Tab-separated table of C-alpha atoms in Angstrom:
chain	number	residue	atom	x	y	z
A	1	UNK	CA	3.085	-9.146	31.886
A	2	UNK	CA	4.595	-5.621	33.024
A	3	UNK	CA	4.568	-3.134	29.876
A	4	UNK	CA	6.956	-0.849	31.884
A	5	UNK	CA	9.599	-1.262	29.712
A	6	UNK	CA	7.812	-0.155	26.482
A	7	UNK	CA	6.659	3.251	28.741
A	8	UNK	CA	10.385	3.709	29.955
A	9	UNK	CA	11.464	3.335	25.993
A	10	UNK	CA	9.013	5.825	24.578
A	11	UNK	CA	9.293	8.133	27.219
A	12	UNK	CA	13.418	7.879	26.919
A	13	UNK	CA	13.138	8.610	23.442
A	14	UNK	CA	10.574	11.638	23.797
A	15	UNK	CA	12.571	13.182	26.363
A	16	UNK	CA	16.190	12.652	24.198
A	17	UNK	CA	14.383	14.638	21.097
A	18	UNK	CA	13.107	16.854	23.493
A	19	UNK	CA	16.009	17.765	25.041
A	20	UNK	CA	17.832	17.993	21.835
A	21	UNK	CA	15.332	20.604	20.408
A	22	UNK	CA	15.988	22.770	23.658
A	23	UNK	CA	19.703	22.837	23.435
A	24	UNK	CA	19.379	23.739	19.224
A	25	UNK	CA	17.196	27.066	20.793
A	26	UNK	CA	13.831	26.234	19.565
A	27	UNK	CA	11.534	27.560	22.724
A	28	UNK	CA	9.318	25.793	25.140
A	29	UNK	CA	7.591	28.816	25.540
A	30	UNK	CA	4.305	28.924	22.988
A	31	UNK	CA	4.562	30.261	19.318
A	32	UNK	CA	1.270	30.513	17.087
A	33	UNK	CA	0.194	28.135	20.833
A	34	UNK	CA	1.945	25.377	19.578
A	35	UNK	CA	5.364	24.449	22.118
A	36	UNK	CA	6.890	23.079	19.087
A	37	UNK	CA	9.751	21.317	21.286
A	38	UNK	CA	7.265	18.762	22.284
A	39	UNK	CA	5.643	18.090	19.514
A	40	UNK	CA	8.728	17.968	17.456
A	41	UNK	CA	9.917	15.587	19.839
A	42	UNK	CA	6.258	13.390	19.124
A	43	UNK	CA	7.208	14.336	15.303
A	44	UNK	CA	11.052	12.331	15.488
A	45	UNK	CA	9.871	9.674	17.729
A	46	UNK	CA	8.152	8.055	14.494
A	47	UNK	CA	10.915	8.807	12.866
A	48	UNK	CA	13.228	7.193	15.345
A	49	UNK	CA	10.967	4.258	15.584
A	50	UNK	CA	10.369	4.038	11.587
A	51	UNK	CA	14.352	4.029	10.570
A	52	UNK	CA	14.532	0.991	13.213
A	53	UNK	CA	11.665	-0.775	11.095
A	54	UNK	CA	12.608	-0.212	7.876
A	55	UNK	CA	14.534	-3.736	7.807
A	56	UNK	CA	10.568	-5.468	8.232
A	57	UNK	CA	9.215	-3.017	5.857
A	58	UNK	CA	11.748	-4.088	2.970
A	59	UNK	CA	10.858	-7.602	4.267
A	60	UNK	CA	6.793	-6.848	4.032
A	61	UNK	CA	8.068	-5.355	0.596
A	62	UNK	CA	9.274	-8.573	-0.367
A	63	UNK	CA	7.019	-10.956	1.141
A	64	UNK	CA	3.885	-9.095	-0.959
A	65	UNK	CA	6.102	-9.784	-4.268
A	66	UNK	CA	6.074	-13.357	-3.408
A	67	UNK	CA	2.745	-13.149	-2.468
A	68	UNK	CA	1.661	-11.166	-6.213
A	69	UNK	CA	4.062	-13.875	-7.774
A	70	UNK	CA	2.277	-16.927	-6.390
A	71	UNK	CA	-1.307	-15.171	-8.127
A	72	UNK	CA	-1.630	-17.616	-11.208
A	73	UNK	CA	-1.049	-20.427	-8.816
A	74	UNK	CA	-3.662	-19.312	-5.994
A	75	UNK	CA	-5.959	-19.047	-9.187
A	76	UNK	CA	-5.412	-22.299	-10.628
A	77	UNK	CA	-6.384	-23.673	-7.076
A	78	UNK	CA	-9.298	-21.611	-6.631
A	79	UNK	CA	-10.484	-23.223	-9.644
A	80	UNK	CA	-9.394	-26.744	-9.285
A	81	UNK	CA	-11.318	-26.532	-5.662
A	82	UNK	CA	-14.464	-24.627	-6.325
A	83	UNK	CA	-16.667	-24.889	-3.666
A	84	UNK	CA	-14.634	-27.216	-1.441
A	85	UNK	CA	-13.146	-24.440	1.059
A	86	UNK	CA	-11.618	-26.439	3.353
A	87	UNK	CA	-9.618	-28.491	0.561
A	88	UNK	CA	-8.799	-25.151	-0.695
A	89	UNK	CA	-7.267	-23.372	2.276
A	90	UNK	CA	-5.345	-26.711	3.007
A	91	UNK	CA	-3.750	-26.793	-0.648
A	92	UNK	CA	-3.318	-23.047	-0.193
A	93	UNK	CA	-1.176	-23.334	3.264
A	94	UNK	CA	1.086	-25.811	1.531
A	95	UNK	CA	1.469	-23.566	-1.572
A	96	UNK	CA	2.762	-20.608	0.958
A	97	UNK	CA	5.014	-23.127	2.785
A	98	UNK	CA	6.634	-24.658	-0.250
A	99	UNK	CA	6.887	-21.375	-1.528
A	100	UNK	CA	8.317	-19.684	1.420
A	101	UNK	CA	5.567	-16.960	1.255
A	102	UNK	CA	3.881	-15.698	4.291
A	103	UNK	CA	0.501	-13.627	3.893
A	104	UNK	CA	0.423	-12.110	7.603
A	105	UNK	CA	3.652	-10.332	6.393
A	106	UNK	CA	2.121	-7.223	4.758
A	107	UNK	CA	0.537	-6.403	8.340
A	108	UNK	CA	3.654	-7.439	10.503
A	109	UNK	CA	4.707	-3.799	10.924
A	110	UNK	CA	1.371	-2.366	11.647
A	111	UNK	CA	1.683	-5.064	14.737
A	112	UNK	CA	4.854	-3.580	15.462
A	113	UNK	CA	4.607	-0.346	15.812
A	114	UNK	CA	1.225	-1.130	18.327
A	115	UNK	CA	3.532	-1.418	21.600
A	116	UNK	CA	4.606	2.354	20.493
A	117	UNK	CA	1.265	3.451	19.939
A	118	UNK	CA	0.001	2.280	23.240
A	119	UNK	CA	2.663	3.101	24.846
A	120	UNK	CA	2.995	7.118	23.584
A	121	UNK	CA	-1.091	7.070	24.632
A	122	UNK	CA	-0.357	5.480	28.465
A	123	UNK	CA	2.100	8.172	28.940
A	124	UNK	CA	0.592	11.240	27.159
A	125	UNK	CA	-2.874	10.152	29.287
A	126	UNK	CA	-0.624	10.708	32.729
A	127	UNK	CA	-0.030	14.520	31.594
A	128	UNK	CA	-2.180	15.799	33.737
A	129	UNK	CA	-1.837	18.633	36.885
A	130	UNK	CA	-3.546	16.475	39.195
A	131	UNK	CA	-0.850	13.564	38.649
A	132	UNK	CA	1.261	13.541	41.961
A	133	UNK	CA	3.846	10.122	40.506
A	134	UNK	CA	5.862	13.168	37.951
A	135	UNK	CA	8.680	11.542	38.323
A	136	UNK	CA	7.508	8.047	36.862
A	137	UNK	CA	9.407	6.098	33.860
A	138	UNK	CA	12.571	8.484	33.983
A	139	UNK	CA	10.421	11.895	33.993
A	140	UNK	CA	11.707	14.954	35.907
A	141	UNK	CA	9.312	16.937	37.429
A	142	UNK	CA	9.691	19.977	35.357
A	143	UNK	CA	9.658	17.959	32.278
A	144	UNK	CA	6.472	16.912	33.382
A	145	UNK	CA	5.277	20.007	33.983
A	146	UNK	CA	6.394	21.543	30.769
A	147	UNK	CA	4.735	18.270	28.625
A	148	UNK	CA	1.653	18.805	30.863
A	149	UNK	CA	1.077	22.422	29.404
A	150	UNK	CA	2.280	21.797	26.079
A	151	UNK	CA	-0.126	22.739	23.513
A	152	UNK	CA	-0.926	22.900	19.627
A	153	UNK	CA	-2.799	25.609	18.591
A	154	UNK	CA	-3.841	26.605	22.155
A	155	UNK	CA	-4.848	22.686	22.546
A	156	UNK	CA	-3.053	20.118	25.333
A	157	UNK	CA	-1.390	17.764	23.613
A	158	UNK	CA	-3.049	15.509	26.418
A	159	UNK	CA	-6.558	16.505	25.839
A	160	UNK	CA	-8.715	14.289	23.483
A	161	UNK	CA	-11.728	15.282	21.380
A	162	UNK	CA	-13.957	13.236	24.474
A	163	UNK	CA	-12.466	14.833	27.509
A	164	UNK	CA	-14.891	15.724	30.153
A	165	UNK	CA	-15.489	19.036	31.579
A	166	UNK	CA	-13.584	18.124	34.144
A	167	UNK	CA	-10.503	16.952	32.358
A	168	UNK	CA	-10.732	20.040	30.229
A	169	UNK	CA	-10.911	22.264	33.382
A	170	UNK	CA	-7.938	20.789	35.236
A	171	UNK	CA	-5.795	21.139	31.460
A	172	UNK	CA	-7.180	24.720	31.475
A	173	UNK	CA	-7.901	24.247	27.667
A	174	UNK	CA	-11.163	25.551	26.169
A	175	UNK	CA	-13.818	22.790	25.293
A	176	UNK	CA	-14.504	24.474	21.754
A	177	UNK	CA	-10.522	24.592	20.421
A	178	UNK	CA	-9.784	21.455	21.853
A	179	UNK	CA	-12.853	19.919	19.806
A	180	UNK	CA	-11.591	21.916	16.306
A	181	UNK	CA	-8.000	20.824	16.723
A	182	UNK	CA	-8.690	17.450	17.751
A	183	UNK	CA	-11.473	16.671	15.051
A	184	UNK	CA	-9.775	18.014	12.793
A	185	UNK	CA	-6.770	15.945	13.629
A	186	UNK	CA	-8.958	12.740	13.437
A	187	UNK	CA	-10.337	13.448	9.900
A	188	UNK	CA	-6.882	14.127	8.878
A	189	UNK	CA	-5.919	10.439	10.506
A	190	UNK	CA	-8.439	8.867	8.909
A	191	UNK	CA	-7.535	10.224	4.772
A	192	UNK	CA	-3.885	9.209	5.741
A	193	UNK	CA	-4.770	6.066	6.748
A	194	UNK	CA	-6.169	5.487	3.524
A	195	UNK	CA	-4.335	6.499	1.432
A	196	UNK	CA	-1.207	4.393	2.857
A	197	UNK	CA	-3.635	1.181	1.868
A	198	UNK	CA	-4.520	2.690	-1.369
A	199	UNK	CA	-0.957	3.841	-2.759
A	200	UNK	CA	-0.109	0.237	-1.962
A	201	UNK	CA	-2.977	-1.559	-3.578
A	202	UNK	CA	-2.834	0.777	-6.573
A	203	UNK	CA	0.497	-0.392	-7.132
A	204	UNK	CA	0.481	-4.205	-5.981
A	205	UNK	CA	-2.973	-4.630	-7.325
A	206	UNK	CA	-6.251	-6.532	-5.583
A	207	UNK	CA	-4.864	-9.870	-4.497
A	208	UNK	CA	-6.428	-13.204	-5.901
A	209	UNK	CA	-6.911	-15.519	-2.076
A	210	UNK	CA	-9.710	-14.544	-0.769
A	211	UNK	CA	-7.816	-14.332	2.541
A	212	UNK	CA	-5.569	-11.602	1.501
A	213	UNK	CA	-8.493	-9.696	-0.353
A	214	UNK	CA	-10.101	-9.790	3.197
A	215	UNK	CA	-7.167	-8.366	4.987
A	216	UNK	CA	-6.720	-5.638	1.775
A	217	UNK	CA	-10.140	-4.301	1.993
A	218	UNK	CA	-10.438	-4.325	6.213
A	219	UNK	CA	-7.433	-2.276	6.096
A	220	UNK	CA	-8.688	0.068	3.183
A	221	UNK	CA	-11.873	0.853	4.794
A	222	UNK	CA	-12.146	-0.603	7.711
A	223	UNK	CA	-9.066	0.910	9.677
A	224	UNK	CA	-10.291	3.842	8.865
A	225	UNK	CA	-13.737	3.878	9.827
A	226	UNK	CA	-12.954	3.055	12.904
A	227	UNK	CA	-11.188	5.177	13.652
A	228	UNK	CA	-14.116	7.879	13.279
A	229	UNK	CA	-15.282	6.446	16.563
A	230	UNK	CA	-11.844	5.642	18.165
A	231	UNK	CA	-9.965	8.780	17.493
A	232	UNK	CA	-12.188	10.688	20.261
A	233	UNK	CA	-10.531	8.697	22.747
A	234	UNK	CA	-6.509	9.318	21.714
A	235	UNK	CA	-5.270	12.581	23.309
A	236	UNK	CA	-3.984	15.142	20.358
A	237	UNK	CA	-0.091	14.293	20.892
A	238	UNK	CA	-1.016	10.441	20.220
A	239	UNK	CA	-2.688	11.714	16.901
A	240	UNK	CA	0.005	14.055	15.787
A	241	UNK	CA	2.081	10.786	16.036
A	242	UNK	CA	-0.332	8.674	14.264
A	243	UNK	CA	-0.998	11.386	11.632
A	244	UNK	CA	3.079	11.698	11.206
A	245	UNK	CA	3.484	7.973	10.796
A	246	UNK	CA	0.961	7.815	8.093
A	247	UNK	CA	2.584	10.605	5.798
A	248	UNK	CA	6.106	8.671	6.669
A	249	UNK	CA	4.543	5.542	5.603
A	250	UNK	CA	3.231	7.236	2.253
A	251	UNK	CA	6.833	8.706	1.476
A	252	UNK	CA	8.188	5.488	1.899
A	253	UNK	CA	5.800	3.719	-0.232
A	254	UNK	CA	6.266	5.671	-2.961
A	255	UNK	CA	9.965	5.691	-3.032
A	256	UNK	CA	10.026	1.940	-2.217
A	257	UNK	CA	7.849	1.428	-5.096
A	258	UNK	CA	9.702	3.728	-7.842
A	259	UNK	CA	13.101	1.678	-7.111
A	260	UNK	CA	11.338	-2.049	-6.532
A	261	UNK	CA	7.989	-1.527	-9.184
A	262	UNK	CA	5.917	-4.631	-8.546
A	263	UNK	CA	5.336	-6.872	-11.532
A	264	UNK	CA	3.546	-6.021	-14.661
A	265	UNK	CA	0.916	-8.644	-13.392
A	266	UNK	CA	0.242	-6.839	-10.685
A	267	UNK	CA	0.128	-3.469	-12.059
A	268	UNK	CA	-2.709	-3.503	-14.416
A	269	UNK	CA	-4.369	-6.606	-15.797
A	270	UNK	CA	-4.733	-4.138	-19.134
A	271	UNK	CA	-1.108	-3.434	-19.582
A	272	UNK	CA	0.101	-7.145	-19.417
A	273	UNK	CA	-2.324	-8.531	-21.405
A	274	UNK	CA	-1.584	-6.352	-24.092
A	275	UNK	CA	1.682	-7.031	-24.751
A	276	UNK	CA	1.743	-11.047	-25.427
A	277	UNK	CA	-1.422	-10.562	-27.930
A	278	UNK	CA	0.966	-8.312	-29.488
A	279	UNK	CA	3.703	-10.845	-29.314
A	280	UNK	CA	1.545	-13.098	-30.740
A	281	UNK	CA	0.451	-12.091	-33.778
A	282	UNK	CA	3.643	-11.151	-34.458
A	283	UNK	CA	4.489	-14.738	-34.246
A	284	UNK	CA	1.327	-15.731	-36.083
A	285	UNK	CA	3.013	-13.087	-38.955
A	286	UNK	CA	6.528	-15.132	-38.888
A	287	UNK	CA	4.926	-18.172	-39.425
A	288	UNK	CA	2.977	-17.724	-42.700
A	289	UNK	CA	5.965	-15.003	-44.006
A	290	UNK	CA	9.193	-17.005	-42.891
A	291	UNK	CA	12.438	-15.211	-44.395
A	292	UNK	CA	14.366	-17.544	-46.794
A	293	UNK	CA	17.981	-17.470	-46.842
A	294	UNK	CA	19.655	-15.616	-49.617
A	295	UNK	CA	16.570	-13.361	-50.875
A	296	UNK	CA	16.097	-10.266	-49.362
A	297	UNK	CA	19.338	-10.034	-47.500
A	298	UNK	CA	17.627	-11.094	-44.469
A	299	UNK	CA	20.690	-13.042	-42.644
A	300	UNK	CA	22.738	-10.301	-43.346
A	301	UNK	CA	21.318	-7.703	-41.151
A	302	UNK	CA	18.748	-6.033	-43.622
A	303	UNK	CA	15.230	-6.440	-43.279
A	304	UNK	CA	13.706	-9.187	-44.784
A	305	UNK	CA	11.315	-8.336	-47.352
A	306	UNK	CA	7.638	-9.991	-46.760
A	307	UNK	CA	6.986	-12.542	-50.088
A	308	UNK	CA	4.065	-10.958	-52.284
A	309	UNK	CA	0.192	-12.084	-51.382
A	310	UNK	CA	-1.487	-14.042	-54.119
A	311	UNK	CA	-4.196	-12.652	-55.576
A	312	UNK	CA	-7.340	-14.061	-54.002
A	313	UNK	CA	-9.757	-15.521	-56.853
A	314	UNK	CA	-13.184	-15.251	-56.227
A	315	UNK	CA	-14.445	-18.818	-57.496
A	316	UNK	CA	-18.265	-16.946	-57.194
A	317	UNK	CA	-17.792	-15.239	-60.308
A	318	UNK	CA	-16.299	-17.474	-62.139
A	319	UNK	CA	-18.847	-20.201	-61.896
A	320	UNK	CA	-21.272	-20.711	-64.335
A	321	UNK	CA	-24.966	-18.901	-63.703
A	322	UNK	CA	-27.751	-21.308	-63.280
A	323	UNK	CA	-29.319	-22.314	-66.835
A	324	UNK	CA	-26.613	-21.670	-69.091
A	325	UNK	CA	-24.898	-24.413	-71.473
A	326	UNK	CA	-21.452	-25.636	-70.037
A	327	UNK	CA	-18.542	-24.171	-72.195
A	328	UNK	CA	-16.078	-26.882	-73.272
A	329	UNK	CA	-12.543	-25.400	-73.201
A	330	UNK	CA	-11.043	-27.955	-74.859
A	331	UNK	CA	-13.328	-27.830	-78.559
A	332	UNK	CA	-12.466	-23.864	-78.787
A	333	UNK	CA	-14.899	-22.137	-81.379
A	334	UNK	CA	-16.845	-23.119	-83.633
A	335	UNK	CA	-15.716	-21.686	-86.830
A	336	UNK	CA	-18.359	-19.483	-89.006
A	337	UNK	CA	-20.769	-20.433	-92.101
A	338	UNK	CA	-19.175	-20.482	-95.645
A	339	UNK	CA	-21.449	-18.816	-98.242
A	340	UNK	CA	-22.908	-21.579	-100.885
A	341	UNK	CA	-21.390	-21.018	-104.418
C-alpha cells in the first residue's frame, strides 16, 4: 500500500504554516542559526494534528475511567481464578465486552499520530542538496531549497545525531554541533516521554489486569529507553516535533485531569480508605448512642446530646481475697457485749 498520501498531507500542512509565518514577517533568513519559519511550521504541525485528535483523546480519557471503574471487578476475578490464566483472560474479555470497556484505548492515539511521525521523518530525510525529485509531494523548488538549509542552532533540521561524514558534508553542518543539538534533543525526548506516562499514572493510578500493568510500565520505561538508541536515527526537525508533542500532551493531561479528576479509587489507595473507616465508626457511635425523641431537642434541629456512660465497676476489687470469712449482708452486725451486773 502507497503511503503517498500521508507524505502529500504532512508536507501540505508544513508548507501552509510555513507560508503563513513568511507572510506575518518572521524571516527565513537565520537568527541565533535557528530559521524559525521552519521550525515554527514543525512546531504548529503538532498542533494542527493534536486539535484534530483531541475527540480520541477525550475518548482514551474516558475509556481509562471505565477501565479504573471496572478495578474491584478485575480483582475479584484475579482472585476467583488464581493460577488458571487462561480461565482468567477469558472471564476478563467478557467483563470488558459486557462492560463496554476497551483496554487498547489508552494507546489508540499514540497509534495515531505514527502515520505523522513517519511521515514528517520520510520527508525531512529527502532534504538533502543532492536530491534532484524537489518538486515531489507538492514541494516547490525553492521551498525545498530553503527547508534543505534550515537550521537550529547552526544544525540542519535534516541532519540526525548518526549522519555520516558524508551526509554531514553535503548539509555543510559541522559534525560536533550537529551531535550537541541533536543529543541534546534526544535526552530532552526521552524526560518528556516520561513524564506524559507518569502525570497520567500518578493520577489514574497502577492498574489491577496484569495486561494493562504491562502496557503501563512498557510505556513508562520502555518507550523511553528506546528511544536512547532510536533517537540517533530521527533527523533534528522529526525530534523538535516529537519533543513538541510531548509537552502538548503534558498540557493537556493536566488540564484534562483538573476538570475530569479520576476517581478517589484511583487516586490514592490511602485517601479512600480513610474515609469509610471514618464513616464507620461513626456509625459504630450511632448505634450504641441512638438519639431518643423528645430529650435533647434532637428532631428539632439541635444537637443531640450523647446519654451519660455508666460507671464501669471493677468486679476485681470487690471480690472477696482468698482466705477470708464470707460476709453475710443480710444478718448486718453483730451487736456488742453488755457488761455483767
Amino acid at each position: 500500500m502507497s503511503l503517498d498520501w500521508i507524505y502529500f498531507a504532512i508536507s501540505w500542512i508544513l508548507l501552509r504554516w510555513h507560508a503563513l509565518w513568511d507572510m506575518i514577517g518572521i524571516p527565513d533568513d537565520a537568527v541565533l542559526g535557528t530559521n524559525w519559519s521552519w521550525v515554527l511550521a514543525i512546531v504548529f504541525l503538532v498542533v494542527t494534528v493534536r486539535v484534530i485528535l483531541f475527540p480520541v483523546f477525550v475518548k482514551q480519557i474516558k475509556s481509562q475511567r471505565a477501565m479504573q471503574a471496572l478495578q474491584p471487578k478485575v480483582k475479584a476475578l484475579q482472585e476467583k481464578h488464581k493460577g488458571d490464566r487462561e480461565t482468567l483472560q477469558k472471564e476478563m474479555m467478557e467483563l470488558y465486552k459486557t462492560e463496554k470497556a476497551n483496554p487498547l484505548m489508552g494507546c489508540l492515539p499514540m497509534f495515531l499520530q505514527i502515520p505523522v511521525f513517519l511521515g514528517l521523518f520520510h520527508v525531512l530525510r529527502r532534504l538533502n542538496p543532492d536530491n534532484q525529485l524537489t518538486t515531489l509531494y507538492g514541494w516547490t523548488a525553492e521551498q525545498f531549497k530553503d527547508a534543505t538549509h534550515a537550521t537550529l542552532f547552526t544544525a540542519p533540521i535534516a541532519s540526525k545525531f548518526g549522519s555520516s561524514a558524508a551526509e554531514l558534508a553535503a548539509l555543510e553542518a559541522n559534525s560536533t554541533t550537529v551531535k550537541i543539538i541533536a543529543g541534546l534533543l534526544v535526552l530532552i525526548m526521552m524526560a518528556t516521554t516520561y513524564a506524559t506516562s507518569r502525570q497520567m499514572i500518578l493520577k489514574t493510578g497502577w492498574a489491577e489486569d496484569p495486561q494493562q500493568k504491562m502496557i503501563q510500565r512498557l510505556m513508562l520505561y520502555g518507550i523511553p529507553l528506546s528511544l536512547l538508541v532510536s533517537g540517533a536515527l530521527f533527523p533534528i526537525g522529526v525530534i523538535i516535533y516529537w519533543v513538541t508533542n510531548n509537552l502538548f500532551t503534558l498540557a493537556q493531561q493536566q488540564w484534562v485531569l483538573r476538570k475530569f479528576p479520576p476517581p478517589p479509587m484511583a487516586g490514592g489507595k490511602a485517601g479512600s480508605s480513610a474515609r469509610p473507616a471514618a464513616g464507620a465508626k461513626a456509625g459504630s457511635n450511632a448505634s450504641k448512642n441512638p438519639v431518643q425523641p423528645g430529650r435533647s431537642g434532637g428532631l428539632f434541629g439541635r444537637k443531640a446530646q450523647p446519654e451519660p456512660e455508666k460507671p464501669v465497676v471493677d468486679t476485681k476489687a470487690l471480690a472477696p481475697r482468698p482466705g477470708a470469712k464470707p460476709v453475710n449482708p443480710k444478718k448486718g452486725t453483730r451487736p456488742a457485749n453488755k457488761p455483767k451486773g
